[in-house]
Amino acid sequence: MRIVVPAGGIGGARFLRGLKEALGIRAGSDGDESTITVIGNTGDDITLFGLRVCPDLDTVMYTLGGGVNESQGWGRADETFTVKEELAAYGMQPTWFGLGDRDVATHIVRAQMMAAGYPLSAITQALCDRWRPGVRLLPMTDDRVETHVVVDEGDGPRAIHFQEWWVRHRAALPAQRIVGVGAEDAEPAPGVLEAIESADVVLLPPSNPVVSIGSILGVPGIRAAMGAATVVGVSPIIGGAPVRGMADACLAAIGVETTARAVAEHYGADLLDGWLVDEADDGVRAEGIEVRSRPLYMSDIGATADIARAALDLATELKGRTR
Amino acid sequence: MRIVVPAGGIGGARFLRGLKEALGIRAGSDGDESTITVIGNTGDDITLFGLRVCPDLDTVMYTLGGGVNESQGWGRADETFTVKEELAAYGMQPTWFGLGDRDVATHIVRAQMMAAGYPLSAITQALCDRWRPGVRLLPMTDDRVETHVVVDEGDGPRAIHFQEWWVRHRAALPAQRIVGVGAEDAEPAPGVLEAIESADVVLLPPSNPVVSIGSILGVPGIRAAMGAATVVGVSPIIGGAPVRGMADACLAAIGVETTARAVAEHYGADLLDGWLVDEADDGVRAEGIEVRSRPLYMSDIGATADIARAALDLATELKGRTR
């Protein structure tokens, strides 16, 4: 079975861990990389201190490779912050981004390979040689796409990097618009379209529908390729609130209600075949989309594996129906 | 009084600390930067993992700014090595260079400023804004000069970076030649020639005469400018052996004996006016150079201050004589 999963950070990574569990792929193992292809969001990427930071790719890599800070959901376990403190002592800006020492090494490797001319997809593969995430992890694009957020603090609109809005301002500044700078001219990374085209199913994890999944779908060619596949999504909204994170602030910026139904309709029936909502949203309907309800809290790996199984079952059922 | 001190790493930094003590400039203070100008060796500089490492500039800066690892003589106090361990876990080479986490932050700042187009002299000044070494620290040049060592392990001569020879091989591979790659075309950094020309005295600390002082003198214009000044040197050789480090291996490579006299003659009477040797070398003579003997072990700051005072006294005496 070939499964493609476009993924953001924490939500995507945790869903993937459950999916691996459901398929019997051990954490940290090589896995059968032909089974799961992850298309990682790179819209959150940022250059800090000359280093290239790819938060979502790294969260997936660390989580599936057994190196993540479990309670935090991102960054490395047993992390220290000496480099960050020293940079601050030199007066370097910004100070609001939590660059840990272990994490810094990843960004040094990436920046050095970038300077040597390697594309992000090749760099990601090289980093995964260490982490063995048990999936094939591809960036959505090798081109530079950066999500910027248009805010207005009373002195006119200005665009700030997504990370500044998300991490520094905790998404508390109302967003007028969210823009994928460079998205129009980006091309899917090598292997992305091929993976989608040969997939038995595409699963949308409960990642942020705007800045994670939306960013991936914004790379020309990816959404169209998925439209031809069987796609089942897992709602990131339960009972009118995001499961975690601040997806509501992102949805508000694009004029979409924070409800399981509104997100399904935002994705659209041309993309989604099936949609899993939580039991709290039982009875939700979305035209042209098969909606099922079941417990959606990813409280542990077992519960997450159950969600993944339900998504796979629904996909299998829907594929049988269209044949 | 205006003093210029060309300096390498540990020996130069410790001598400078004694000189500051002799002049009453407190460690870590701003000092009167017009008093002491340090011309730092940059021939040992190396690019590692995309970061620019300047071991001698940093040793001077950390030592005079109160941040050095005292027992080691270089690197930061309370250092950790998480980044280095993580880079090794990614299979990155080389693994033989001791990059500490605190130190890494310095190199990140430097690399970022270099990428932004700042010359090394401006970067060094920016780093010193934090460290307040109490001296004006100038790199010998803003151009890239790298000391390479020609070795032959039986399969023909090859040139390796000085750091590889020094740190990785502990200078144990016989050096056939020592070459300052880029030196011929280098220009003194802004302020270097002006500082020498307006100096009351130039003091050569007991730094390595080949790869530290020799590297600085190898930048076109610097040696000639010093020739017109009153120059007093402190012998790095006591009783036929280097005070510390592996200067003998470097001297052998250029065909100079490891004696206080041979080093004085290598510098030459056109450069040196006075030469301090240790009491163990009492009686040493060098034609055209005023030689004095006194205890030269820099065992603590007080003893080092005494050496600095003796060098200043000899310089004052020699200036009076030539007037």
Short mmCIF file of C-alpha atoms in Angstrom, two decimals, chain B residues 44-276:
data_model
loop_
_atom_site.label_atom_id
_atom_site.label_comp_id
_atom_site.label_asym_id
_atom_site.label_seq_id
_atom_site.Cartn_x
_atom_site.Cartn_y
_atom_site.Cartn_z
CA ASP B 44 45.41 30.05 11.49
CA ASP B 45 41.86 30.93 10.47
CA ILE B 46 39.77 28.14 9.06
CA THR B 47 36.29 27.63 7.67
CA LEU B 48 34.58 24.72 9.38
CA PHE B 49 30.97 23.71 8.75
CA GLY B 50 30.44 27.01 6.96
CA LEU B 51 31.53 28.95 10.07
CA ARG B 52 34.61 31.16 10.09
CA VAL B 53 36.93 30.36 12.96
CA CYS B 54 39.71 32.81 13.93
CA PRO B 55 41.51 31.00 16.75
CA ASP B 56 44.13 33.65 17.52
CA LEU B 57 41.82 36.66 17.44
CA ASP B 58 39.38 34.79 19.66
CA THR B 59 42.04 33.67 22.12
CA VAL B 60 43.17 37.28 22.55
CA MET B 61 39.57 38.49 22.82
CA TYR B 62 38.45 35.81 25.29
CA THR B 63 41.63 36.07 27.40
CA LEU B 64 41.58 39.85 27.70
CA GLY B 65 37.78 39.95 28.04
CA GLY B 66 37.69 37.44 30.88
CA GLY B 67 35.96 34.61 29.01
CA VAL B 68 38.82 32.23 28.32
CA ASN B 69 39.24 28.69 29.62
CA GLU B 70 42.15 29.49 31.93
CA SER B 71 43.69 26.06 32.26
CA GLN B 72 43.52 25.36 28.55
CA GLY B 73 44.53 28.86 27.44
CA TRP B 74 42.07 28.96 24.54
CA GLY B 75 38.34 28.47 24.05
CA ARG B 76 35.63 29.52 26.45
CA ALA B 77 35.33 28.84 30.17
CA ASP B 78 32.45 26.52 31.18
CA GLU B 79 32.32 25.21 27.65
CA THR B 80 30.08 22.39 26.40
CA PHE B 81 30.34 20.41 23.17
CA THR B 82 26.79 19.53 22.19
CA VAL B 83 26.97 21.00 18.68
CA LYS B 84 30.23 19.20 17.97
CA GLU B 85 28.77 15.87 19.13
CA GLU B 86 25.67 16.39 17.02
CA LEU B 87 27.71 17.28 13.92
CA ALA B 88 29.67 14.07 14.44
CA ALA B 89 26.39 12.15 14.75
CA TYR B 90 25.50 13.49 11.28
CA GLY B 91 28.84 12.14 10.04
CA MET B 92 30.25 15.61 9.44
CA GLN B 93 34.01 16.04 9.03
CA PRO B 94 36.33 17.08 10.52
CA THR B 95 35.80 15.77 14.04
CA TRP B 96 39.27 16.71 15.30
CA PHE B 97 38.61 20.40 15.86
CA GLY B 98 37.33 21.28 19.33
CA LEU B 99 34.39 23.56 18.57
CA GLY B 100 32.59 24.36 21.81
CA ASP B 101 28.99 25.56 21.97
CA ARG B 102 29.86 29.00 23.37
CA ASP B 103 32.61 29.35 20.81
CA VAL B 104 30.27 28.31 18.00
CA ALA B 105 28.12 31.36 18.68
CA THR B 106 31.13 33.61 18.00
CA HIS B 107 31.73 31.87 14.68
CA ILE B 108 28.06 32.10 13.74
CA VAL B 109 28.12 35.86 14.34
CA ARG B 110 31.31 36.17 12.33
CA ALA B 111 30.08 34.02 9.44
CA GLN B 112 26.82 35.93 9.27
CA MET B 113 28.59 39.30 9.22
CA MET B 114 31.00 38.00 6.57
CA ALA B 115 28.09 36.83 4.44
CA ALA B 116 26.62 40.32 4.84
CA GLY B 117 29.83 41.77 3.42
CA TYR B 118 31.57 43.13 6.51
CA PRO B 119 35.38 42.93 6.54
CA LEU B 120 37.01 40.92 9.32
CA SER B 121 38.28 44.09 10.98
CA ALA B 122 34.74 45.43 11.39
CA ILE B 123 33.52 42.04 12.60
CA THR B 124 36.33 41.84 15.14
CA GLN B 125 35.38 45.28 16.43
CA ALA B 126 31.74 44.20 16.73
CA LEU B 127 32.70 41.07 18.69
CA CYS B 128 34.95 43.17 20.93
CA ASP B 129 31.98 45.42 21.73
CA ARG B 130 30.88 42.53 23.89
CA TRP B 131 34.25 41.43 25.25
CA ARG B 132 35.84 44.83 25.95
CA PRO B 133 39.37 43.47 25.85
CA GLY B 134 40.85 46.85 26.83
CA VAL B 135 42.98 46.92 23.69
CA ARG B 136 42.31 47.79 20.08
CA LEU B 137 42.27 44.40 18.36
CA LEU B 138 42.93 44.46 14.60
CA PRO B 139 43.32 41.45 12.34
CA MET B 140 46.60 41.62 10.41
CA THR B 141 44.58 41.71 7.20
CA ASP B 142 41.00 41.64 5.97
CA ASP B 143 42.13 39.42 3.12
CA ARG B 144 42.12 35.67 3.32
CA VAL B 145 45.53 34.30 4.24
CA GLU B 146 45.80 30.69 5.32
CA THR B 147 48.90 28.99 6.61
CA HIS B 148 49.37 25.63 4.94
CA VAL B 149 51.97 23.05 5.83
CA VAL B 150 53.65 20.85 3.23
CA VAL B 151 54.02 17.31 4.58
CA ASP B 152 55.03 14.02 3.04
CA GLU B 153 53.78 10.75 4.50
CA GLY B 154 55.63 8.70 1.91
CA ASP B 155 53.27 9.28 -0.99
CA GLY B 156 54.66 12.62 -2.10
CA PRO B 157 54.33 16.11 -0.70
CA ARG B 158 50.91 17.58 -0.04
CA ALA B 159 49.79 20.79 1.64
CA ILE B 160 47.38 20.61 4.57
CA HIS B 161 45.79 23.44 6.52
CA PHE B 162 47.84 24.54 9.50
CA GLN B 163 45.05 23.51 11.87
CA GLU B 164 45.02 19.99 10.48
CA TRP B 165 48.76 19.76 11.03
CA TRP B 166 48.69 21.41 14.45
CA VAL B 167 45.51 20.08 16.00
CA ARG B 168 44.90 16.81 14.23
CA HIS B 169 48.52 15.67 13.88
CA ARG B 170 49.91 17.55 16.90
CA ALA B 171 52.68 18.86 14.61
CA ALA B 172 54.11 15.34 14.57
CA LEU B 173 54.23 15.05 10.78
CA PRO B 174 57.56 16.57 9.70
CA ALA B 175 56.85 19.84 7.90
CA GLN B 176 58.81 20.41 4.70
CA ARG B 177 57.57 23.93 4.22
CA ILE B 178 55.14 26.38 5.76
CA VAL B 179 53.31 28.58 3.28
CA GLY B 180 51.05 31.57 3.82
CA VAL B 181 48.55 31.02 1.03
CA GLY B 182 47.28 34.41 -0.11
CA ALA B 183 49.88 36.37 1.88
CA GLU B 184 51.58 37.92 -1.16
CA ASP B 185 48.42 39.63 -2.29
CA ALA B 186 47.15 40.58 1.16
CA GLU B 187 46.97 44.12 2.42
CA PRO B 188 47.27 45.17 6.06
CA ALA B 189 43.85 45.73 7.62
CA PRO B 190 42.72 49.35 8.04
CA GLY B 191 44.62 50.99 10.90
CA VAL B 192 47.47 48.47 11.05
CA LEU B 193 50.16 50.51 9.29
CA GLU B 194 48.97 53.73 10.92
CA ALA B 195 49.22 52.12 14.37
CA ILE B 196 52.76 50.90 13.72
CA GLU B 197 53.86 54.24 12.29
CA SER B 198 52.59 56.18 15.29
CA ALA B 199 53.75 53.66 17.89
CA ASP B 200 56.28 54.54 20.58
CA VAL B 201 57.24 50.90 20.69
CA VAL B 202 56.44 47.59 19.07
CA LEU B 203 56.62 44.60 21.40
CA LEU B 204 56.94 41.09 20.01
CA PRO B 205 55.42 38.73 22.58
CA PRO B 206 56.67 35.16 22.97
CA SER B 207 54.28 33.96 20.26
CA ASN B 208 55.27 31.38 17.68
CA PRO B 209 57.91 33.16 15.51
CA VAL B 210 56.93 31.25 12.38
CA VAL B 211 53.18 30.72 12.21
CA SER B 212 52.09 33.62 14.45
CA ILE B 213 54.53 36.55 14.27
CA GLY B 214 55.97 35.26 10.98
CA SER B 215 52.53 35.16 9.46
CA ILE B 216 51.86 38.77 10.50
CA LEU B 217 55.25 39.92 9.19
CA GLY B 218 54.41 38.15 5.93
CA VAL B 219 51.68 40.63 5.07
CA PRO B 220 53.35 43.07 2.66
CA GLY B 221 54.06 46.41 4.33
CA ILE B 222 53.93 45.34 7.96
CA ARG B 223 57.57 44.31 8.39
CA ALA B 224 58.82 47.43 6.63
CA ALA B 225 56.70 49.67 8.83
CA MET B 226 58.00 47.94 11.96
CA GLY B 227 61.58 48.32 10.78
CA ALA B 228 61.24 52.07 11.32
CA ALA B 229 59.91 51.62 14.87
CA THR B 230 61.62 50.67 18.12
CA VAL B 231 61.01 46.93 18.40
CA VAL B 232 61.69 44.80 21.45
CA GLY B 233 60.96 41.09 21.42
CA VAL B 234 60.48 38.47 24.13
CA SER B 235 62.05 35.14 23.30
CA PRO B 236 59.59 32.24 22.98
CA ILE B 237 62.53 29.85 23.40
CA ILE B 238 64.05 29.15 26.80
CA GLY B 239 67.10 26.93 27.11
CA GLY B 240 66.61 25.42 23.66
CA ALA B 241 62.90 24.57 23.98
CA PRO B 242 59.67 26.45 23.34
CA VAL B 243 58.09 27.89 26.50
CA ARG B 244 54.92 26.15 25.38
CA GLY B 245 53.40 24.85 22.19
CA MET B 246 55.30 23.26 19.35
CA ALA B 247 57.31 26.15 17.95
CA ASP B 248 60.31 23.84 17.50
CA ALA B 249 58.47 21.89 14.80
CA CYS B 250 57.74 25.15 12.98
CA LEU B 251 61.30 26.44 13.34
CA ALA B 252 62.67 23.14 12.01
CA ALA B 253 60.45 23.52 8.93
CA ILE B 254 62.09 26.82 8.07
CA GLY B 255 65.62 25.71 9.01
CA VAL B 256 66.00 27.79 12.16
CA GLU B 257 67.47 26.32 15.33
CA THR B 258 65.33 26.22 18.45
CA THR B 259 67.45 28.70 20.40
CA ALA B 260 66.83 32.21 21.68
CA ARG B 261 69.72 33.46 19.55
CA ALA B 262 68.61 31.77 16.31
CA VAL B 263 65.10 33.22 16.67
CA ALA B 264 66.54 36.72 17.26
CA GLU B 265 68.69 36.37 14.17
CA HIS B 266 65.75 35.01 12.21
CA TYR B 267 63.79 38.15 13.07
CA GLY B 268 66.96 40.09 12.17
CA ALA B 269 68.64 43.27 13.34
CA ASP B 270 66.69 45.25 10.73
CA LEU B 271 63.54 44.43 12.70
CA LEU B 272 64.64 43.88 16.31
CA ASP B 273 66.26 46.57 18.44
CA GLY B 274 66.09 44.69 21.71
CA TRP B 275 65.62 41.06 22.75
CA LEU B 276 64.70 39.65 26.12
#
